PDB file of C-alpha atoms in Angstrom:
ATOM      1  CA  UNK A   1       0.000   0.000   0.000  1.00 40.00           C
ATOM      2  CA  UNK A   2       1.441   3.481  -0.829  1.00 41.00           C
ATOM      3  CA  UNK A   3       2.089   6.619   1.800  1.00 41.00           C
ATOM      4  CA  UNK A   4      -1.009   8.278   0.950  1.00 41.00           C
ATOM      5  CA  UNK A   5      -3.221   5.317   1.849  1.00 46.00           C
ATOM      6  CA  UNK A   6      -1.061   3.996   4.862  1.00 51.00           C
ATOM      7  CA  UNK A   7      -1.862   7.121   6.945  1.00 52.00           C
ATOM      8  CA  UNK A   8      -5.387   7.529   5.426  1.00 57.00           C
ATOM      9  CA  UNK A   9      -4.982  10.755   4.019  1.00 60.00           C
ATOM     10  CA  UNK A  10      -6.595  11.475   0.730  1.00 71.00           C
ATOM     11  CA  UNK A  11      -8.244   8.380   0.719  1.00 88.00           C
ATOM     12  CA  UNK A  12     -11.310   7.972  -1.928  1.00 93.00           C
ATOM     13  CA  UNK A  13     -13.765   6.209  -0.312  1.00 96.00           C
ATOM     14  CA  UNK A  14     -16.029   8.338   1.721  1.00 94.00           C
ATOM     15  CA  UNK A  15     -17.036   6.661   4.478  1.00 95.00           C
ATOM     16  CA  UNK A  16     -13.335   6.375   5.057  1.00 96.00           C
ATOM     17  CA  UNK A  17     -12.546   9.549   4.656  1.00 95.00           C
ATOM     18  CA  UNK A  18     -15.345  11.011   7.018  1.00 94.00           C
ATOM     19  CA  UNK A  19     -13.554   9.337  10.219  1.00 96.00           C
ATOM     20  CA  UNK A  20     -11.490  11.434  12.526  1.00 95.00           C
ATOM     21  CA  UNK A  21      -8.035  11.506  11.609  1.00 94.00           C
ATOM     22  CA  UNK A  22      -6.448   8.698  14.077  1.00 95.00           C
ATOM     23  CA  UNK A  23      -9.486   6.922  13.839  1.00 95.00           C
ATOM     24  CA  UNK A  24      -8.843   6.171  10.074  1.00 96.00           C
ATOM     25  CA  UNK A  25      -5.067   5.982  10.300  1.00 95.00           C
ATOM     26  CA  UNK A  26      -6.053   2.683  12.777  1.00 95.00           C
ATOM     27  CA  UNK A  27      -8.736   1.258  10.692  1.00 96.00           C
ATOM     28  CA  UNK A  28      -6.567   1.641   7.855  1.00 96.00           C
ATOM     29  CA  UNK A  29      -3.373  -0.361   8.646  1.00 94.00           C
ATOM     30  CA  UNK A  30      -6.199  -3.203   9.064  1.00 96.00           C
ATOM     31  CA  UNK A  31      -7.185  -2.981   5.362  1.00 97.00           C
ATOM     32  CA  UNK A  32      -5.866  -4.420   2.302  1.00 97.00           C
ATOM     33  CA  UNK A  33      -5.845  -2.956  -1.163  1.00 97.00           C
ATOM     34  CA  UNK A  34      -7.467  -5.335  -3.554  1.00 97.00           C
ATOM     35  CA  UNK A  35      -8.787  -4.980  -7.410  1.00 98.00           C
ATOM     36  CA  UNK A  36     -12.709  -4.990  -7.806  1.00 97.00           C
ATOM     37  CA  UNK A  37     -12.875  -7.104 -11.478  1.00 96.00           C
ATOM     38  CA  UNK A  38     -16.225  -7.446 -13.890  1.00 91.00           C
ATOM     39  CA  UNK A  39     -18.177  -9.404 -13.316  1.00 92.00           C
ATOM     40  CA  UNK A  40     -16.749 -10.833 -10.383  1.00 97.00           C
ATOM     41  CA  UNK A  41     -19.581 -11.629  -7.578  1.00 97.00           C
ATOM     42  CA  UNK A  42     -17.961 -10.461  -3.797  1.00 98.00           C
ATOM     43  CA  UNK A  43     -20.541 -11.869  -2.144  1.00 97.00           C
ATOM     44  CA  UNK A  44     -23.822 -14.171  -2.784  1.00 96.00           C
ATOM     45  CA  UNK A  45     -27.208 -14.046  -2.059  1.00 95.00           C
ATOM     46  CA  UNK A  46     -27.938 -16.607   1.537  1.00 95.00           C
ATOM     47  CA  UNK A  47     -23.986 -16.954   2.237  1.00 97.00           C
ATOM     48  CA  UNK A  48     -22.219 -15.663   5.018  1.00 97.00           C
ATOM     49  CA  UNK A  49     -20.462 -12.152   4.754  1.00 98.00           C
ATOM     50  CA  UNK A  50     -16.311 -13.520   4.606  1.00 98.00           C
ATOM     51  CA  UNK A  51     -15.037  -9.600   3.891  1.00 98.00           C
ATOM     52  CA  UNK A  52     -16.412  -6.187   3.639  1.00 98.00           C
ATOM     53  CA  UNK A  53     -15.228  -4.077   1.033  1.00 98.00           C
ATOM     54  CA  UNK A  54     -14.838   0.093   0.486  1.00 98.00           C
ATOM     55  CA  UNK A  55     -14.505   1.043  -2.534  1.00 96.00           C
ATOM     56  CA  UNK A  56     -11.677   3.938  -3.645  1.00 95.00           C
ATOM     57  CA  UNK A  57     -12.928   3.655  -7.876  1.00 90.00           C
ATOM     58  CA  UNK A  58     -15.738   1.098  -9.564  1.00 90.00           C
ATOM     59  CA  UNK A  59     -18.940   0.090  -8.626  1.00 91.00           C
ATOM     60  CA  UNK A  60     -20.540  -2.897  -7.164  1.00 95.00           C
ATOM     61  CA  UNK A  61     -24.236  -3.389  -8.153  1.00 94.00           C
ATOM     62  CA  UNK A  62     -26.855  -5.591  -5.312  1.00 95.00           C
ATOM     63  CA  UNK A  63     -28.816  -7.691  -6.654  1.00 94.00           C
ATOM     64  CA  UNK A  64     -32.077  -9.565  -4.910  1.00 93.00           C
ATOM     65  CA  UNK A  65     -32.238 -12.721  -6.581  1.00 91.00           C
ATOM     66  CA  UNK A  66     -35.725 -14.348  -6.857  1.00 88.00           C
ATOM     67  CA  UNK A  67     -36.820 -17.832  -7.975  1.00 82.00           C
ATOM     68  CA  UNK A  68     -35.835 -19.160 -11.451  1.00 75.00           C
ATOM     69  CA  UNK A  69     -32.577 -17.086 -11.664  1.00 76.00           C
ATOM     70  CA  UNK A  70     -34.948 -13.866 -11.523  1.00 85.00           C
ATOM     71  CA  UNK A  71     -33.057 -11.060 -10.508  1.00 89.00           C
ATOM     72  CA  UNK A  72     -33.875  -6.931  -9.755  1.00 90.00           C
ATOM     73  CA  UNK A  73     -31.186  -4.259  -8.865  1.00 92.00           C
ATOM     74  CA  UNK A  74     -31.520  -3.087  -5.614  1.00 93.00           C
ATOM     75  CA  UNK A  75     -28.702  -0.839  -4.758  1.00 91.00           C
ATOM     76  CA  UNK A  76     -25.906   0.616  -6.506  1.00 91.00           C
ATOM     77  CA  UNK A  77     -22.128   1.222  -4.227  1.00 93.00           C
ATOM     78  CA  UNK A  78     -19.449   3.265  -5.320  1.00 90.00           C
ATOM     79  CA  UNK A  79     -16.646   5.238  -3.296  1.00 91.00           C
ATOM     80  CA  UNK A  80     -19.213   6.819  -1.030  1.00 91.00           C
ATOM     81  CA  UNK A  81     -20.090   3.307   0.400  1.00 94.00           C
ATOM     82  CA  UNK A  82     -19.176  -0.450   2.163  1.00 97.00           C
ATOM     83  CA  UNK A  83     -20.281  -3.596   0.379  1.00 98.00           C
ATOM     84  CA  UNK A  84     -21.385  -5.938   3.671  1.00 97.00           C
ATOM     85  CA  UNK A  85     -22.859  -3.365   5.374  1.00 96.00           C
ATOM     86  CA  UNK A  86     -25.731  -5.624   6.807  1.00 95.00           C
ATOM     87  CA  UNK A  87     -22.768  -7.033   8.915  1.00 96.00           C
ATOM     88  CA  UNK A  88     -22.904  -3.774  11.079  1.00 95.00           C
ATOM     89  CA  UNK A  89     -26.398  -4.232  11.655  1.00 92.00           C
ATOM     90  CA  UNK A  90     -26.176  -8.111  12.801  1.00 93.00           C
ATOM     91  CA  UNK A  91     -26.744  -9.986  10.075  1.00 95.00           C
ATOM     92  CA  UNK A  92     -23.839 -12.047   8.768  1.00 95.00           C
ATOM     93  CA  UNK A  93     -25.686 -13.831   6.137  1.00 97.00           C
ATOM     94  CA  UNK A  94     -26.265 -11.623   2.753  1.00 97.00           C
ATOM     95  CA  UNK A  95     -29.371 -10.365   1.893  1.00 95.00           C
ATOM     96  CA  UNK A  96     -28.220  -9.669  -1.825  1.00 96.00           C
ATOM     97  CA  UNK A  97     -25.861 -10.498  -4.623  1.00 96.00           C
ATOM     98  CA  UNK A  98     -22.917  -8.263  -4.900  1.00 97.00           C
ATOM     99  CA  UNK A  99     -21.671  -8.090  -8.308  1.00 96.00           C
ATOM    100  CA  UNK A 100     -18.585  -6.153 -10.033  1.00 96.00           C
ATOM    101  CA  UNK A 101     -20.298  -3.574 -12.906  1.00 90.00           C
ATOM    102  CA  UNK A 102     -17.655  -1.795 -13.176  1.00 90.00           C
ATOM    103  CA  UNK A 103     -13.829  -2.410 -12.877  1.00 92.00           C
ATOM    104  CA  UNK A 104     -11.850  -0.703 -10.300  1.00 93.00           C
ATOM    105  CA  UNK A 105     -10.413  -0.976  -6.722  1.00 96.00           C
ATOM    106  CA  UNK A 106     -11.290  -0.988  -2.938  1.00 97.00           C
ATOM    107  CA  UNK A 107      -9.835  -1.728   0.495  1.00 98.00           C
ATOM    108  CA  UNK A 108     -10.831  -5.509   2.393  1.00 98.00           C
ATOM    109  CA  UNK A 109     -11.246  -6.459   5.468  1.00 98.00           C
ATOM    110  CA  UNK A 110     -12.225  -9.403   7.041  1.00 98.00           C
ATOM    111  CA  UNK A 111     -15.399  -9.792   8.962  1.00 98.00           C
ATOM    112  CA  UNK A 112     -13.846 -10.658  12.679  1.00 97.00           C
ATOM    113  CA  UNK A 113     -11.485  -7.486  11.901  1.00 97.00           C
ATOM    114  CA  UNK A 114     -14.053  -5.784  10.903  1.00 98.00           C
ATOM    115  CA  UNK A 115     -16.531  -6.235  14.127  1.00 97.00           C
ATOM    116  CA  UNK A 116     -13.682  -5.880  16.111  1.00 96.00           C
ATOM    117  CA  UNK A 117     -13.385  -2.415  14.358  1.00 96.00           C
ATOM    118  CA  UNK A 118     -16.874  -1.253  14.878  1.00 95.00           C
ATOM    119  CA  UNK A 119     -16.739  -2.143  18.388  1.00 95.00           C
ATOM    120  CA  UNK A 120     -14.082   0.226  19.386  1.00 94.00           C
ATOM    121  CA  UNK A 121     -14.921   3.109  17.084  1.00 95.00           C
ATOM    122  CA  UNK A 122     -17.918   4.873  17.463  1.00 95.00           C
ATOM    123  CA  UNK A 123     -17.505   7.601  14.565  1.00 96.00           C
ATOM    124  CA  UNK A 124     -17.640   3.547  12.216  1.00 96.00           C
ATOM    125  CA  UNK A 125     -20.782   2.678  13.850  1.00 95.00           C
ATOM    126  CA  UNK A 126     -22.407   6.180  13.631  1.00 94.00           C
ATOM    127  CA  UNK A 127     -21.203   6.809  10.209  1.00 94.00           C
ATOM    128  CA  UNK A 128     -22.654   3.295   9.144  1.00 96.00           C
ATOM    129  CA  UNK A 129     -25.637   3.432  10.647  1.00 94.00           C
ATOM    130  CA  UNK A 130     -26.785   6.504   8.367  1.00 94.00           C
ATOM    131  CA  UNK A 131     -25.411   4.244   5.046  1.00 95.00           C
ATOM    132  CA  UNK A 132     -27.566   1.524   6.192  1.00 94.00           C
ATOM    133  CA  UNK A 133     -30.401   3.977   6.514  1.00 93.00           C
ATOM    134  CA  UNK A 134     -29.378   5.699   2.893  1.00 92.00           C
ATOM    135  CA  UNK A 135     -28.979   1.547   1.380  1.00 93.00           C
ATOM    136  CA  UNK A 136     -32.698   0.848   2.481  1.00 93.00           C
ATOM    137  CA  UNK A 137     -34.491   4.021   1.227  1.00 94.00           C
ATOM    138  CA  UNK A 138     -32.595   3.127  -1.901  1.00 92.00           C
ATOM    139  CA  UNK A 139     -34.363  -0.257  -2.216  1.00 93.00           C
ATOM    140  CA  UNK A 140     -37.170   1.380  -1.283  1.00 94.00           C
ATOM    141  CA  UNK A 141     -36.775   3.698  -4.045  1.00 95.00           C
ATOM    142  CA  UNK A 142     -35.768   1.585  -7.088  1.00 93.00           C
ATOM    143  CA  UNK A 143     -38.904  -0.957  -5.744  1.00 92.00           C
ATOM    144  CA  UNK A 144     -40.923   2.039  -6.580  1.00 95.00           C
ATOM    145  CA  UNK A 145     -39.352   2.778  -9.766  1.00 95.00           C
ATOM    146  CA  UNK A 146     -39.508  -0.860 -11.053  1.00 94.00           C
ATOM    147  CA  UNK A 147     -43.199  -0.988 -10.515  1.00 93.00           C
ATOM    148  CA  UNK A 148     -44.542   2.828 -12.119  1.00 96.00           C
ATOM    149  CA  UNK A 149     -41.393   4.232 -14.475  1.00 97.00           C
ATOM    150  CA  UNK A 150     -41.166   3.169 -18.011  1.00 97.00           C
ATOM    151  CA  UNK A 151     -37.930   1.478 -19.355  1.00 97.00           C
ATOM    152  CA  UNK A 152     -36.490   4.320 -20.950  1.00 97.00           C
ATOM    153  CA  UNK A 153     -36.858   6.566 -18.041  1.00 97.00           C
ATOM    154  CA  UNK A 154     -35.501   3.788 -16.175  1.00 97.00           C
ATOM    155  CA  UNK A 155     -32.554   3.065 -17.821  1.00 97.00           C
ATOM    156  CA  UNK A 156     -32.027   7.082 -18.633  1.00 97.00           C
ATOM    157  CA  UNK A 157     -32.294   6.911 -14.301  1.00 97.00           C
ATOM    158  CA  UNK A 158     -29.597   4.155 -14.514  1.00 95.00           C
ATOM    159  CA  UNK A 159     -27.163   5.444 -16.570  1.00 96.00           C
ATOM    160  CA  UNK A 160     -26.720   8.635 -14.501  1.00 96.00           C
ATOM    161  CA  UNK A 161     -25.561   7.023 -11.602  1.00 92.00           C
ATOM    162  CA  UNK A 162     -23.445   4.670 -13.535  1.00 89.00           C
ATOM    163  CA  UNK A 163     -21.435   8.006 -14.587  1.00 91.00           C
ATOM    164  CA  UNK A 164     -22.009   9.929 -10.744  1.00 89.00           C
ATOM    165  CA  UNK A 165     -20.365   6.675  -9.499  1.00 81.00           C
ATOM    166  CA  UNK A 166     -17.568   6.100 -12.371  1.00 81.00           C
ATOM    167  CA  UNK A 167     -16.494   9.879 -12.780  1.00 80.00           C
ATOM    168  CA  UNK A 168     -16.047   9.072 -16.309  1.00 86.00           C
ATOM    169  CA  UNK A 169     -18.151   9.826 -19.868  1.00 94.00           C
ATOM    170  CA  UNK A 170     -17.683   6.056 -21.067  1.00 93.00           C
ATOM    171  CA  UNK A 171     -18.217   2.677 -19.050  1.00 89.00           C
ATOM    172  CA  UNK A 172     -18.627  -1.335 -19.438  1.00 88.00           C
ATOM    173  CA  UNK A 173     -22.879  -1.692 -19.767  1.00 88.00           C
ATOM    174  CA  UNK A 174     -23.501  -4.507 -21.580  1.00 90.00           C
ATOM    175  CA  UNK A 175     -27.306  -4.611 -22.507  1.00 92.00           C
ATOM    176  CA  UNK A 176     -27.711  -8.061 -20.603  1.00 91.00           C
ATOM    177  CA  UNK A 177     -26.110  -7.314 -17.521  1.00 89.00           C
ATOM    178  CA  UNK A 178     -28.762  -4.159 -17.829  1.00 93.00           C
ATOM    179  CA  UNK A 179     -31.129  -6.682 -18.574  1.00 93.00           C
ATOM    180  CA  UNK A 180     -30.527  -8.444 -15.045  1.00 89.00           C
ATOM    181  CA  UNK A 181     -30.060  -5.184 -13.081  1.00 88.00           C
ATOM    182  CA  UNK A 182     -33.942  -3.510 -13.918  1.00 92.00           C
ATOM    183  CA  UNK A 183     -35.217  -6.778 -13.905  1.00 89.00           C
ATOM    184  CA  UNK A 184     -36.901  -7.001 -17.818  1.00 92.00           C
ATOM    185  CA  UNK A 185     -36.117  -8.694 -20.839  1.00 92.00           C
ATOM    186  CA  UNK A 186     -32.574  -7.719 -22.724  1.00 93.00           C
ATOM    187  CA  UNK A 187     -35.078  -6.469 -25.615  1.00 96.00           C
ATOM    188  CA  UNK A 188     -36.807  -4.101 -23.605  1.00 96.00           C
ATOM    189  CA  UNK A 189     -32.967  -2.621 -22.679  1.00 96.00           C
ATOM    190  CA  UNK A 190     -32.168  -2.807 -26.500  1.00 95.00           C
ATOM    191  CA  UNK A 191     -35.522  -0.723 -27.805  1.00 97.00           C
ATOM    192  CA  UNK A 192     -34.700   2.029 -24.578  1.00 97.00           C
ATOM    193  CA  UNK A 193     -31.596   2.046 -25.823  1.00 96.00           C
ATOM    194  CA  UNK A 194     -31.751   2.384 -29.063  1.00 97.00           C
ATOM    195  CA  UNK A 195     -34.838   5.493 -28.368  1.00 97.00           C
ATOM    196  CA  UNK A 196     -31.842   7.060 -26.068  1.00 98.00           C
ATOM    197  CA  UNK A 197     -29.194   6.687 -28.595  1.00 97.00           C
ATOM    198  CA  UNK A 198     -31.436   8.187 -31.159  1.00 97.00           C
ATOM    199  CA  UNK A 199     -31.907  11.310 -29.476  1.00 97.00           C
ATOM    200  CA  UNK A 200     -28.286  11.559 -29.561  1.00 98.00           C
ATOM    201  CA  UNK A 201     -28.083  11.488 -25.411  1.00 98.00           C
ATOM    202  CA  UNK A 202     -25.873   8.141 -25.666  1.00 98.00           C
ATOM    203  CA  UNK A 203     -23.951   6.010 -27.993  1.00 97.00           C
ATOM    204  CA  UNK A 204     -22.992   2.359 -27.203  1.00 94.00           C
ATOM    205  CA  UNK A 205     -20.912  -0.548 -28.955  1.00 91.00           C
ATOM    206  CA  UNK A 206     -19.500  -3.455 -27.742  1.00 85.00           C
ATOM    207  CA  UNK A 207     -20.818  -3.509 -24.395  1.00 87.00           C
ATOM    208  CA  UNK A 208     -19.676   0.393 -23.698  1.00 92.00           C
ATOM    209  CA  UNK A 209     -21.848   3.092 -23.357  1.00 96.00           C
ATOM    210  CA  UNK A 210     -20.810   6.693 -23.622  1.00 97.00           C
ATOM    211  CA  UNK A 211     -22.733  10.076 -22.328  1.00 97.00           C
ATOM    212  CA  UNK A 212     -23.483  12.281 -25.499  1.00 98.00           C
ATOM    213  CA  UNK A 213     -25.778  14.820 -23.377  1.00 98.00           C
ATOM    214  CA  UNK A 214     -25.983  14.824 -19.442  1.00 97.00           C
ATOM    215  CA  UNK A 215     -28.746  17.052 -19.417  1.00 97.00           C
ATOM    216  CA  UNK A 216     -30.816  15.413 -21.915  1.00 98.00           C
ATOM    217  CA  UNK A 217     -30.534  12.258 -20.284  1.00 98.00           C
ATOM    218  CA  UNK A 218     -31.556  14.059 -16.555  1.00 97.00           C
ATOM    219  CA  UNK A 219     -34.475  15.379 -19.096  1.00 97.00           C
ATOM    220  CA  UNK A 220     -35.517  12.082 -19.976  1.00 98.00           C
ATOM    221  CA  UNK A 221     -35.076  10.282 -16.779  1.00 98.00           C
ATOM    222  CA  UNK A 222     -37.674   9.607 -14.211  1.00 97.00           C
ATOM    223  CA  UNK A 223     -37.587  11.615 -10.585  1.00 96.00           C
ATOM    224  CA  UNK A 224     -35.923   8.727  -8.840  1.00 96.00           C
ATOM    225  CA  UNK A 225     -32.588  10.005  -9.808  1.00 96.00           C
ATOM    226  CA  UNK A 226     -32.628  13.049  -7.604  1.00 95.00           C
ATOM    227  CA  UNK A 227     -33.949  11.164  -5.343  1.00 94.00           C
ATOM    228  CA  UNK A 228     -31.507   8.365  -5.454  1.00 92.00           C
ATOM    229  CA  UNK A 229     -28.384  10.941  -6.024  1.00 90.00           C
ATOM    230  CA  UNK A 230     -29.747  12.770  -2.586  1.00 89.00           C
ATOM    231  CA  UNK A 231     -29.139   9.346  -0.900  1.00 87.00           C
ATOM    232  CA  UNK A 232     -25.720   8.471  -2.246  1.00 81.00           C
ATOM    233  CA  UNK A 233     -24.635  11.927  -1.868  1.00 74.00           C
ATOM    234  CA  UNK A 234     -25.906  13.134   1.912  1.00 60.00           C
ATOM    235  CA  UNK A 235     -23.731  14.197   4.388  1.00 44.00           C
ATOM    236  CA  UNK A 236     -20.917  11.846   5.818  1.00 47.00           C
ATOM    237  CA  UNK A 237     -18.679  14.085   8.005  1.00 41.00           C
ATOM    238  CA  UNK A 238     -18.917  12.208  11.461  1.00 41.00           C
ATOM    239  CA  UNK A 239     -15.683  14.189  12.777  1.00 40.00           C
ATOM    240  CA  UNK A 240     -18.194  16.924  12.973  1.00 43.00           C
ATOM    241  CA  UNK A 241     -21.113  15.334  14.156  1.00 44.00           C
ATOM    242  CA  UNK A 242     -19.872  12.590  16.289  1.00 47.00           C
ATOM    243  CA  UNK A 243     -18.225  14.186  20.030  1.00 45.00           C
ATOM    244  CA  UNK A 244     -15.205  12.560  20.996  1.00 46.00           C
ATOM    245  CA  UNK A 245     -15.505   8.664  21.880  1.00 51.00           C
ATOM    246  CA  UNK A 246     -15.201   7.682  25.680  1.00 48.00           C
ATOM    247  CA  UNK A 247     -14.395   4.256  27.225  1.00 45.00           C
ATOM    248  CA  UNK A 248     -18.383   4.157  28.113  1.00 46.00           C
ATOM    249  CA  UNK A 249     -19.809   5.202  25.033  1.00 48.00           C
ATOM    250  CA  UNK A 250     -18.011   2.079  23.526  1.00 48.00           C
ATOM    251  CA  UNK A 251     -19.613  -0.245  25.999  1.00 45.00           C
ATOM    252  CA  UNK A 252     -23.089  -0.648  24.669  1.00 49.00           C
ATOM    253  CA  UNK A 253     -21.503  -1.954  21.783  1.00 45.00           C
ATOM    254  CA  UNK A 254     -19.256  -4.191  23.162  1.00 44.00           C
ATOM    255  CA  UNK A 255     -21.513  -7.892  22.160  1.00 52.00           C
ATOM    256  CA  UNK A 256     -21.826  -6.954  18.183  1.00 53.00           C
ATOM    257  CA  UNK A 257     -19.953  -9.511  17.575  1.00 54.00           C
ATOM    258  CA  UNK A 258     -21.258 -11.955  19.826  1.00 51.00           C
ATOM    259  CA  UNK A 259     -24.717 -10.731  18.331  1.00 56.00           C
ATOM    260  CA  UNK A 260     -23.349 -11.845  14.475  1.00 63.00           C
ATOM    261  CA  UNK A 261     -22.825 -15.368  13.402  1.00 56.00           C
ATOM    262  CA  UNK A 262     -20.258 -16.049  11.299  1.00 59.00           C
ATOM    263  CA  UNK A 263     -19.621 -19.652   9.282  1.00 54.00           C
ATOM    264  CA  UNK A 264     -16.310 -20.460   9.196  1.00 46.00           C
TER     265      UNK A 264
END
C-alpha cells in the first residue's frame, strides 16, 4: 500500500474519509488494497459475509435474486459506500448479490477485523448506521421505480448514476447485464436504448456506453434520480457530528460480535 493510503490521508472512499483523523489511520493499517474485477460476484445471495469491502474507484451493483434465476437491482455502491454493510447491523448472512459492474479498486477487510473495528470506534458505527439507513431508502426507491417508471426513463435513471459513481463519460454496460439489473427482458434494454441513442443522449458498442448529453438524459429520466443521487450523496462528516468517543460510550456496543454469526 502506498504513503497516501497507509496514513489515510486522501483516501477515496467516503465513508473512510469522514472518520477522525487517528481513527482512520487505525482502521486503515487493518485494510488491504485489492482490485474490484467485472463481473466478479464479492458476495452471494444466503452466504455468510467472509469480507467487507470500500470502494476507492468502480462500482458494485446488489442484486435480490428471486426464484428461477430472476433477478432486480436493488442498490448501486461506489466510493461513497461499504459492500457488507448488513454485517454492522447483525446480520452475517447476505441479503443480496454483490456483483462487479464496473472495474476498479477498494480496500478488504475481514469480517472478525471488521466487528472488532466497529466495536471500538464509534464515529464507524455512527457513520454506518446513516449508510444503512441511505442503502434501504434506496431499495425502497428503485422498488418504486420498477413498478410505475417506463424502461427508458428507467434506464435514462440508470445510466446517470453509472457516470455519478464512475467519474467518467464512457463505461462497461452490456445490454444483458442491464437486462438483469432492472429486472426485464434484454429487448426491452435494447428498444430504450436504441430510443436514447437516437436522441443523440448516448452512444454504445460493444458492451460500452458513452454520455453524449448529461442534461438530456436528466431530461428524460424519471424523478428517482434526484432522489436516489440525494441518498448516495448526503452528508458523511462524522468528525463533525460525532463528540469525541469515551471508554463508556463504547460499551453498549461491546456484544456486536457476539450478536453476528459467522460460518467459518
Amino acid at each position: 500500500m502506498n504513503r497516501t493510503a497507509a496514513d489515510g490521508s486522501g483516501v477515496a472512499n467516503r465513508l473512510l474519509a469522514a472518520l477522525p483523523r487517528e481513527d482512520r489511520r487505525r482502521l486503515m493499517g487493518e485494510l488491504e488494497p485489492v482490485a474490484l474485477t467485472f463481473p466478479d460476484v464479492l458476495v452471494e445471495s444466503g452466504e455468510p459475509i467472509r469480507h467487507v469491502y470500500f470502494p476507492n474507484g468502480g462500482q458494485v451493483s446488489q442484486w435480490m435474486v428471486m426464484a428461477a434465476r430472476k433477478t432486480l437491482e436493488v442498490g448501486l455502491i461506489g466510493h461513497e459506500g461499504m459492500v457488507g454493510v448488513s454485517l454492522a447491523q447483525g446480520a452475517g448472512v447476505s441479503p443480496v448479490r454483490a456483483v462487479v459492474q464496473e472495474s476498479g479498486s477498494a480496500l478488504r477487510m475481514g469480517a472478525v477485523g471488521f466487528l472488532q473495528a466497529l466495536e471500538r470506534c464509534l464515529p464507524l458505527r455512527y457513520g454506518l448506521s446513516r449508510y444503512a439507513y441511505a442503502q434501504l431508502s434506496q431499495a425502497r426507491q428503485i422498488a418504486a421505480c420498477s413498478r410505475f417508471h417506463l424502461v427508458e426513463a428507467r434506464l435514462a435513471s440508470r445510466l446517470l448514476r453509472a457516470h455519478d459513481s464512475v467519474r467518467a463519460d464512457e463505461f462497461h454496460l452490456t445490454h444483458e447485464f442491464l437486462a438483469e439489473m432492472l429486472g426485464i427482458r434484454r429487448v426491452g434494454i435494447t428498444n430504450a436504448a436504441s430510443a436514447l441513442q437516437r436522441r443523440k443522449l448516448i452512444s454504445y458498442s460493444r458492451g460500452y456506453i458513452r454520455i453524449l448529453d448529461r442534461e438530456g438524459l436528466k431530461a428524460a429520466a424519471c424523478e428517482c434520480y434526484g432522489v436516489l443521487s440525494k441518498l448516495a450523496g448526503g452528508p458523511l462528516s462524522m468528525s463533525n457530528a460525532v463528540p469525541a468517543q469515551t471508554p463508556e460510550q463504547s460499551a453498549p456496543a461491546a456484544s456486536i460480535s457476539a450478536r453476528v454469526r459467522l460460518s467459518a
